[in-house]
Tab-separated table of C-alpha atoms in Angstrom:
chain	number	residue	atom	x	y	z
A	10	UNK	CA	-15.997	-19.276	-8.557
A	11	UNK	CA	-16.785	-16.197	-10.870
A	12	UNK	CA	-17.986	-12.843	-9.690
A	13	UNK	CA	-21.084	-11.311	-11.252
A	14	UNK	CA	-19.393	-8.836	-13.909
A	15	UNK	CA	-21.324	-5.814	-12.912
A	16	UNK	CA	-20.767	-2.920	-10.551
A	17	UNK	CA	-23.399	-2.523	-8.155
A	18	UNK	CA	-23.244	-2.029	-4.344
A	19	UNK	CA	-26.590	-3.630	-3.298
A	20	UNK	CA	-24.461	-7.268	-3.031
A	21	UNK	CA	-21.515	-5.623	-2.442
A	22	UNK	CA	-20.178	-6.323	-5.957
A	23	UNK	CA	-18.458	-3.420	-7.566
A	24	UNK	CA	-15.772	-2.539	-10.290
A	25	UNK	CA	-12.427	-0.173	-8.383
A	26	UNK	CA	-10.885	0.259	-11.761
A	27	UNK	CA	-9.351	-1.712	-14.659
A	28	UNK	CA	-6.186	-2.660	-16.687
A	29	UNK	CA	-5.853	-2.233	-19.940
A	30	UNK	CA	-9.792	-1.742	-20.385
A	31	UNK	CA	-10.665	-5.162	-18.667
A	32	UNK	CA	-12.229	-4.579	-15.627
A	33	UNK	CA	-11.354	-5.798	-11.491
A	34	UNK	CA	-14.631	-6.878	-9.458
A	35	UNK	CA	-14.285	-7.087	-5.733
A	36	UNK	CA	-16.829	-9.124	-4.048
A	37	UNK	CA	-16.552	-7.447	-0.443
A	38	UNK	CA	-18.597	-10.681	1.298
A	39	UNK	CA	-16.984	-13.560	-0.319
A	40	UNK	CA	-13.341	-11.134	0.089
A	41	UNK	CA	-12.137	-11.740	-3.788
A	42	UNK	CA	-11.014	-10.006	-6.408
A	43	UNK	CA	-11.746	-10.851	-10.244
A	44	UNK	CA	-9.670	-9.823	-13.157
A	45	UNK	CA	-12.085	-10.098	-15.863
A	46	UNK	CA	-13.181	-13.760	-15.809
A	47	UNK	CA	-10.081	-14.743	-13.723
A	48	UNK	CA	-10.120	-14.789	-9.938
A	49	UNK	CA	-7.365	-13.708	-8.415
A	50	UNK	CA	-5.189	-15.865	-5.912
A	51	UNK	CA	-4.450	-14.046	-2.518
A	52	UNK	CA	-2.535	-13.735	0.334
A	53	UNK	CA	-4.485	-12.681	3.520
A	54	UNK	CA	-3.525	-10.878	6.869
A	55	UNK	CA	-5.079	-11.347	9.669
A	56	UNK	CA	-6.157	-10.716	13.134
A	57	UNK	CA	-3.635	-13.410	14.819
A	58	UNK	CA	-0.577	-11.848	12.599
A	59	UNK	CA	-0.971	-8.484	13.682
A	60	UNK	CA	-2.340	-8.483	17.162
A	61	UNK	CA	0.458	-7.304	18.816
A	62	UNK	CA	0.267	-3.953	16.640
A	63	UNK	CA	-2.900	-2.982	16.883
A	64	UNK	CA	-3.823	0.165	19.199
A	65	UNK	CA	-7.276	-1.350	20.909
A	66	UNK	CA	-6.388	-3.576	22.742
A	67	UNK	CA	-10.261	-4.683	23.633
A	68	UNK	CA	-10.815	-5.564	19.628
A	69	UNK	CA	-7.106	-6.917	19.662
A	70	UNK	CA	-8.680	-9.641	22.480
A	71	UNK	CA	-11.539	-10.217	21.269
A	72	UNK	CA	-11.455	-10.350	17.304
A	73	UNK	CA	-11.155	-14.096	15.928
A	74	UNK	CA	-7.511	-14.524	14.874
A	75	UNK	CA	-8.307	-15.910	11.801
A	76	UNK	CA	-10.164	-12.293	10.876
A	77	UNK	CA	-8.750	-11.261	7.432
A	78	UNK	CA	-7.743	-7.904	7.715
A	79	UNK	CA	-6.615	-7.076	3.923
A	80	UNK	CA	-5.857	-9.122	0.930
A	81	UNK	CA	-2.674	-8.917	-1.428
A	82	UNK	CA	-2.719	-9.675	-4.952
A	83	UNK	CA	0.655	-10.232	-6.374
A	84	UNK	CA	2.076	-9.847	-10.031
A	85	UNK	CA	-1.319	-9.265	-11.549
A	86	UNK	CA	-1.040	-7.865	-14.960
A	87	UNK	CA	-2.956	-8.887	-17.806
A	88	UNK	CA	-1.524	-11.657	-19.640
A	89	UNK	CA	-0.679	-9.950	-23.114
A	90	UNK	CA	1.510	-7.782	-20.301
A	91	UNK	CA	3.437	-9.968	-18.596
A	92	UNK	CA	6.372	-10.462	-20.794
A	93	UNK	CA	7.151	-6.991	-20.694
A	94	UNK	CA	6.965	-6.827	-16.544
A	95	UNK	CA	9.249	-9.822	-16.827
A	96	UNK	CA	11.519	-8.451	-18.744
A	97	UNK	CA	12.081	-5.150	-16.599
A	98	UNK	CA	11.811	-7.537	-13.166
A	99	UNK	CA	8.928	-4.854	-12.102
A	100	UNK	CA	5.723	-6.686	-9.894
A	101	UNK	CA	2.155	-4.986	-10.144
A	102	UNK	CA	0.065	-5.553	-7.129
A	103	UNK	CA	-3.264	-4.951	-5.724
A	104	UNK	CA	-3.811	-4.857	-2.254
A	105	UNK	CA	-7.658	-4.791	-0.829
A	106	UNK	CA	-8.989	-3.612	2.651
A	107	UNK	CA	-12.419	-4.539	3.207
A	108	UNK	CA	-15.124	-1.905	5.065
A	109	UNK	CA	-14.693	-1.714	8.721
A	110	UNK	CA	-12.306	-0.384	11.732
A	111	UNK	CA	-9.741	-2.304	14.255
A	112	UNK	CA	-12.097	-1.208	16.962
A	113	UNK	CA	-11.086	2.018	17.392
A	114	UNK	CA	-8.126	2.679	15.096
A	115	UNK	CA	-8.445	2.368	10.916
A	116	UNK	CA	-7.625	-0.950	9.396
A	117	UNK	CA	-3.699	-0.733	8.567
A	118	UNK	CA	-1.074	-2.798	7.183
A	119	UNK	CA	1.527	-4.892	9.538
A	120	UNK	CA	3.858	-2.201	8.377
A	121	UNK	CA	8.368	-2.614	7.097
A	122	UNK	CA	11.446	-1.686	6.063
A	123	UNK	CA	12.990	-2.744	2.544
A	124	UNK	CA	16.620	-3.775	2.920
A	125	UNK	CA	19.045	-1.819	1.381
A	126	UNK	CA	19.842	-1.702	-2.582
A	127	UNK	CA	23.148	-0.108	-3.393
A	128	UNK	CA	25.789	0.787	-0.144
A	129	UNK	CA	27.353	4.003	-1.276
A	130	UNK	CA	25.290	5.746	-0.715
A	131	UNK	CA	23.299	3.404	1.693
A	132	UNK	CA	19.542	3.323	-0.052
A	133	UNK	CA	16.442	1.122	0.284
A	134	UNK	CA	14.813	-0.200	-2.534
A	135	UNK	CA	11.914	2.538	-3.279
A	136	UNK	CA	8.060	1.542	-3.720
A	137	UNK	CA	5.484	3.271	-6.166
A	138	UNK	CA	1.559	3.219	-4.804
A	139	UNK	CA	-1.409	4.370	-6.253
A	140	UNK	CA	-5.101	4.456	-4.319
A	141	UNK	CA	-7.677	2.810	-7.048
A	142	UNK	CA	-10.284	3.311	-5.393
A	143	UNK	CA	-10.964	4.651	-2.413
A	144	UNK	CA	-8.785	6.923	0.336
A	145	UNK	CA	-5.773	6.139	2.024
A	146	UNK	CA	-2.734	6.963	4.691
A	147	UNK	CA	0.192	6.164	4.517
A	148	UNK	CA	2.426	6.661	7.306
A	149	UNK	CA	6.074	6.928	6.740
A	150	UNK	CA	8.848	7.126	8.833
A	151	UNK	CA	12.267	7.351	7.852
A	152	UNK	CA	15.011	4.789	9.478
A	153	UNK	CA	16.956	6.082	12.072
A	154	UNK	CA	15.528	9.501	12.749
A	155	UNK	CA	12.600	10.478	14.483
A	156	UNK	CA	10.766	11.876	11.814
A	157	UNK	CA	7.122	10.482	10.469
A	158	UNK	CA	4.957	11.567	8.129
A	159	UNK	CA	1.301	11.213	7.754
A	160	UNK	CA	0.453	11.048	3.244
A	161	UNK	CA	-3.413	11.018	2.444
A	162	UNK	CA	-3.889	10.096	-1.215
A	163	UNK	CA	-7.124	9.825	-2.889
A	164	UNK	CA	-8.631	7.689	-6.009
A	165	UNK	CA	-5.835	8.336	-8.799
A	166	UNK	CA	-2.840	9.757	-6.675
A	167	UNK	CA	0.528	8.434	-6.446
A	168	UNK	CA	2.682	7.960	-3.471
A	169	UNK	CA	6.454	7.328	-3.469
A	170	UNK	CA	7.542	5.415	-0.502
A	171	UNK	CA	11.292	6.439	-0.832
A	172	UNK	CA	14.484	5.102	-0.311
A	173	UNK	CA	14.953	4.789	3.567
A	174	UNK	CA	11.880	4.771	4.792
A	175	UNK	CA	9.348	2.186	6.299
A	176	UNK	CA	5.870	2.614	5.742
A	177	UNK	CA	1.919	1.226	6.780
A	178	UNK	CA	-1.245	2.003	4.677
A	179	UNK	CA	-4.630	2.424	6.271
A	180	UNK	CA	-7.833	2.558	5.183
A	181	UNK	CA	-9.175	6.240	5.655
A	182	UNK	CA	-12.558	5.667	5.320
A	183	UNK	CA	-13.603	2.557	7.331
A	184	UNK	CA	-17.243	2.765	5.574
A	185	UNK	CA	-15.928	2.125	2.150
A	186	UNK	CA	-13.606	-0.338	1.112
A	187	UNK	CA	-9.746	1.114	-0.310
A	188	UNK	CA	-8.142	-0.730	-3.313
A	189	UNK	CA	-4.693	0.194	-3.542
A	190	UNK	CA	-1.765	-0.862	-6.202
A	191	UNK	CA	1.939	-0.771	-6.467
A	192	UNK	CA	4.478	-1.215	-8.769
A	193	UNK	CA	7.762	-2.793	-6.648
A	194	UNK	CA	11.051	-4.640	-7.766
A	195	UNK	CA	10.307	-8.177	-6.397
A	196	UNK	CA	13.595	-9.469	-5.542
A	197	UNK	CA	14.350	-8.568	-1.580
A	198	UNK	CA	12.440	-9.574	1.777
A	199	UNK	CA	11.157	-6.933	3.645
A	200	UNK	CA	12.219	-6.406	7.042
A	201	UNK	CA	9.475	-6.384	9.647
A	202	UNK	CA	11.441	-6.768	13.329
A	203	UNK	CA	11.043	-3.035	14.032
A	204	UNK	CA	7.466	-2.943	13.720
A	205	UNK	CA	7.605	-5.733	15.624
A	206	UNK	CA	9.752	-4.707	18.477
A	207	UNK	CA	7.785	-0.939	18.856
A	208	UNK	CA	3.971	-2.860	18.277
A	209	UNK	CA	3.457	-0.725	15.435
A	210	UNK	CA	4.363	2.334	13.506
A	211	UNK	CA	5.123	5.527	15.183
A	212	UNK	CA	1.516	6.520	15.863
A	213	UNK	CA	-1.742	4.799	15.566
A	214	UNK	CA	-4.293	6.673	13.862
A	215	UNK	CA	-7.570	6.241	15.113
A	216	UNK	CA	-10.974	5.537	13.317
A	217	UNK	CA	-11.735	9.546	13.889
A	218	UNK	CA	-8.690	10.667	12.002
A	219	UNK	CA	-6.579	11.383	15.212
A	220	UNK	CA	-2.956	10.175	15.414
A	221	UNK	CA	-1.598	9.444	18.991
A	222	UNK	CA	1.951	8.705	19.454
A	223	UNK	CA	3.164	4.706	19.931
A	224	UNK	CA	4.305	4.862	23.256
A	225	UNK	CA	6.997	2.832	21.939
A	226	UNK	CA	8.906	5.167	20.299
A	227	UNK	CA	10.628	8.177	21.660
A	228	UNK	CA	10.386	11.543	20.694
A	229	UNK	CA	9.389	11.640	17.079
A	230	UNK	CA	7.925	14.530	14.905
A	231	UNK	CA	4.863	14.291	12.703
A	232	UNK	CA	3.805	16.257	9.510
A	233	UNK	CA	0.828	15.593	7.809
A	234	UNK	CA	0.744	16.595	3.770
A	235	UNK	CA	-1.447	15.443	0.906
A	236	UNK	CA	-0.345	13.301	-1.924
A	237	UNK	CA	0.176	15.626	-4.172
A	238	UNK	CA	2.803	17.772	-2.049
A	239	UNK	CA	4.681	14.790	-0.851
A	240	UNK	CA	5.207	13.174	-4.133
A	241	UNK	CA	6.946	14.152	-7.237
A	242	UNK	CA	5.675	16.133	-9.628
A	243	UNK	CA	5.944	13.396	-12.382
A	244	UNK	CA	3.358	11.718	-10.563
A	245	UNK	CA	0.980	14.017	-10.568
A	246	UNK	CA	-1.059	12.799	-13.783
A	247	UNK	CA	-4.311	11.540	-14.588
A	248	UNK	CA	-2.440	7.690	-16.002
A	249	UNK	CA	-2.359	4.935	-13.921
A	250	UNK	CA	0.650	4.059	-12.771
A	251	UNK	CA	-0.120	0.317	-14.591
A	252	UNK	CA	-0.350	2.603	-17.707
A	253	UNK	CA	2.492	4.717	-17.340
A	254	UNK	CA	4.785	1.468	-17.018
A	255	UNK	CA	3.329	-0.181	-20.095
A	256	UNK	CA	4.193	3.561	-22.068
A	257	UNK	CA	7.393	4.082	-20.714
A	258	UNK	CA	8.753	1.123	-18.484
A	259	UNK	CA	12.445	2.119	-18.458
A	260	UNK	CA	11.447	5.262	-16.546
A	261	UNK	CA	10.751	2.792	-13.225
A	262	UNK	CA	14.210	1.536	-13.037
A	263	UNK	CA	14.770	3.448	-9.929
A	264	UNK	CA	12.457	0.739	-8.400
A	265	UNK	CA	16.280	-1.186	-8.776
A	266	UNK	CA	18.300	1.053	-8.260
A	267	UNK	CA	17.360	4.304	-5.838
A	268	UNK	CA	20.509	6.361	-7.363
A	269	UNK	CA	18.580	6.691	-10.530
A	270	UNK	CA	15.989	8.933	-7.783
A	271	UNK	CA	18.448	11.451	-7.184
A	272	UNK	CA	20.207	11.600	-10.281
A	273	UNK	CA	17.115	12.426	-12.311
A	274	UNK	CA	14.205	12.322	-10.372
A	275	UNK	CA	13.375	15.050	-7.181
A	276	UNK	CA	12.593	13.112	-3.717
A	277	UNK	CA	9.821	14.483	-1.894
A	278	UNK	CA	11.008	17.411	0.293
C-alpha cells in the first residue's frame, strides 16, 4: 500500500521531515509511515502492553487493548546509507505517536533502563533523540537516586538520554501528532522491570501539562528545563542528527562506549 506523496492535512497525509532529501509521509488514519515509495515495517504498542502504567485508570478500563498507542520504525536509513550505519553498528529510528490523549494524561512511551556498557566506571549505554516534527517530553530519571527531570524539545532539538538514566517520551501536544528519531547502538535489551514494578515513571504528566508524582515512588525531586539547557552544546545545531552521522559518524561512538562522554564530550549538568 503506497501513501499519496503529498503533504496535506485535510486526509491526514503529511510530510514530518526527510533523509537525505527523500521525503517520510505519515498517514495518521491508516497509522504508517512511507519512506519515499517504501512503507515502512513497524512495531506497535498498545493499550493491553501498557495498561498497568497509565495514570487514568477509567481510559486504562475502558480503551480496547489492542489500541496502538505509538509506532517504532527501526534501522530506517536510506539504502545508499546503510553500509555506512553497518559499519559503525549505529541504528536510526523513527518513532510515531498519533493525535490524541490516554484520557487524561499525554500519550507516553512504556518507559526503561539500558543495561550497563563498560563496569569501571559503571555506565549505561547513552541514547541520542531528536523531535522531527512536532513537541515532546521526555522524562528522565536517573537509576538509583531520586532525581527526575522533565526535557521539552521542539521540531529540530536534540536530547541526550545519558548514561544512567531511564527515560519515557510523551507527546506534548495531544492535537498534533509528534515524530521523533534516534540514533542508538543496537546491541543490548533494555530493561523494563522497574517501570513495571512502580506502574510508570516517576510522575505522570497529564494532558494539561501538570506532572503529579507516581505514588509509587518515594520522595523524588523534579526539574523541568528545555532542550537546549539540558543537552550539550554540540547539539545545539540546525543538522539533523541523521545528517550529522552521515558527516561525521565517528563522533557517535559514545553511543558504544559512554567513557568517550566524559572524556570529550560535557554531560548535561
Amino acid at each position: 500500500m503506497k501513501l499519496r506523496s503529498r503533504s496535506t492535512r485535510s486526509n491526514n497525509v503529511f510530510s514530518p521531515g526527510s533523509l537525505h532529501g527523500v521525503k517520510l509521509y505519515w498517514n495518521e488514519p491508516q497509522r504508517a509511515l512511507q519512506l519515499g515509495k517504501k512503507r515502512l515495517p513497524s512495531d506497535v504498542r498498545t493499550v493491553g502492553q501498557m495498561r498497568a502504567l497509565l495514570q487514568d485508570r477509567v481510559f486504562a478500563a475502558g480503551a480496547p487493548s489492542n489500541r496502538g498507542l505509538y509506532y517504532m520504525h527501526r534501522g530506517v536509513c536510506m539504502p545508499r546509507d546503510a553500509k555506512l550505519f553497518a559499519r559503525f553498528n549505529i541504528r536510526y529510528d523513527v518513532m510515531v505517536f498519533p493525535k490524541g490523549s490516554l484520557g487524561g494524561e499525554l500519550s507516553k512511551t512504556f518507559g526503561h533502563y539500558h543495561p550497563p556498557a563498560v563496569f569501571k566506571p559503571k555506565l549505561s549505554y547513552p541514547e541520542l533523540y531528536e523531535v522531527l516534527y512536532g513537541e515532546a517530553l521526555f522524562l528522565l530519571q536517573r537509576r538509583g537516586s531520586a532525581e527526575s527531570v522533565l526535557v521539552r524539545a521542539r521540531a529540530g532539538e536534540k536530547v541526550l538520554i545519558p548514561p544512567n538514566w531511564g527515560h519515557v517520551s510523551m507527546n506534548a501536544r495531544p492535537s498534533k501528532t509528534l515524530v521523533e528519531v534516534n540514533l542508538i547502538f543496537p546491541d543490548f535489551k533494555a530493561d523494563y522491570k522497574p517501570y513495571v514494578k512502580n506502574r510508570g515513571a516517576s510522575h505522570y504528566v497529564l494532558a494539561n501539562g501538570v506532572a503529579v508524582k507516581n505514588p509509587h515512588y518515594g520522595k523524588v525531586r523534579l526539574r523541568e528545563v528545555s532542550a537546549r539547557d539540558w543537552s550539550p552544546k554540540w547539539l545545539d545545531v540546525k543538522e539533523s542528527i541523521y545528517a550529522l552521522f552521515l558527516k561525521k559518524p565517528g563522533d557517535f561512538a559514545f553511543l558504544r562506549d559512554p567513557r568517550l562522554l566524559a572524556r570529550g564530550r560535557a554531560l548535561p549538568a
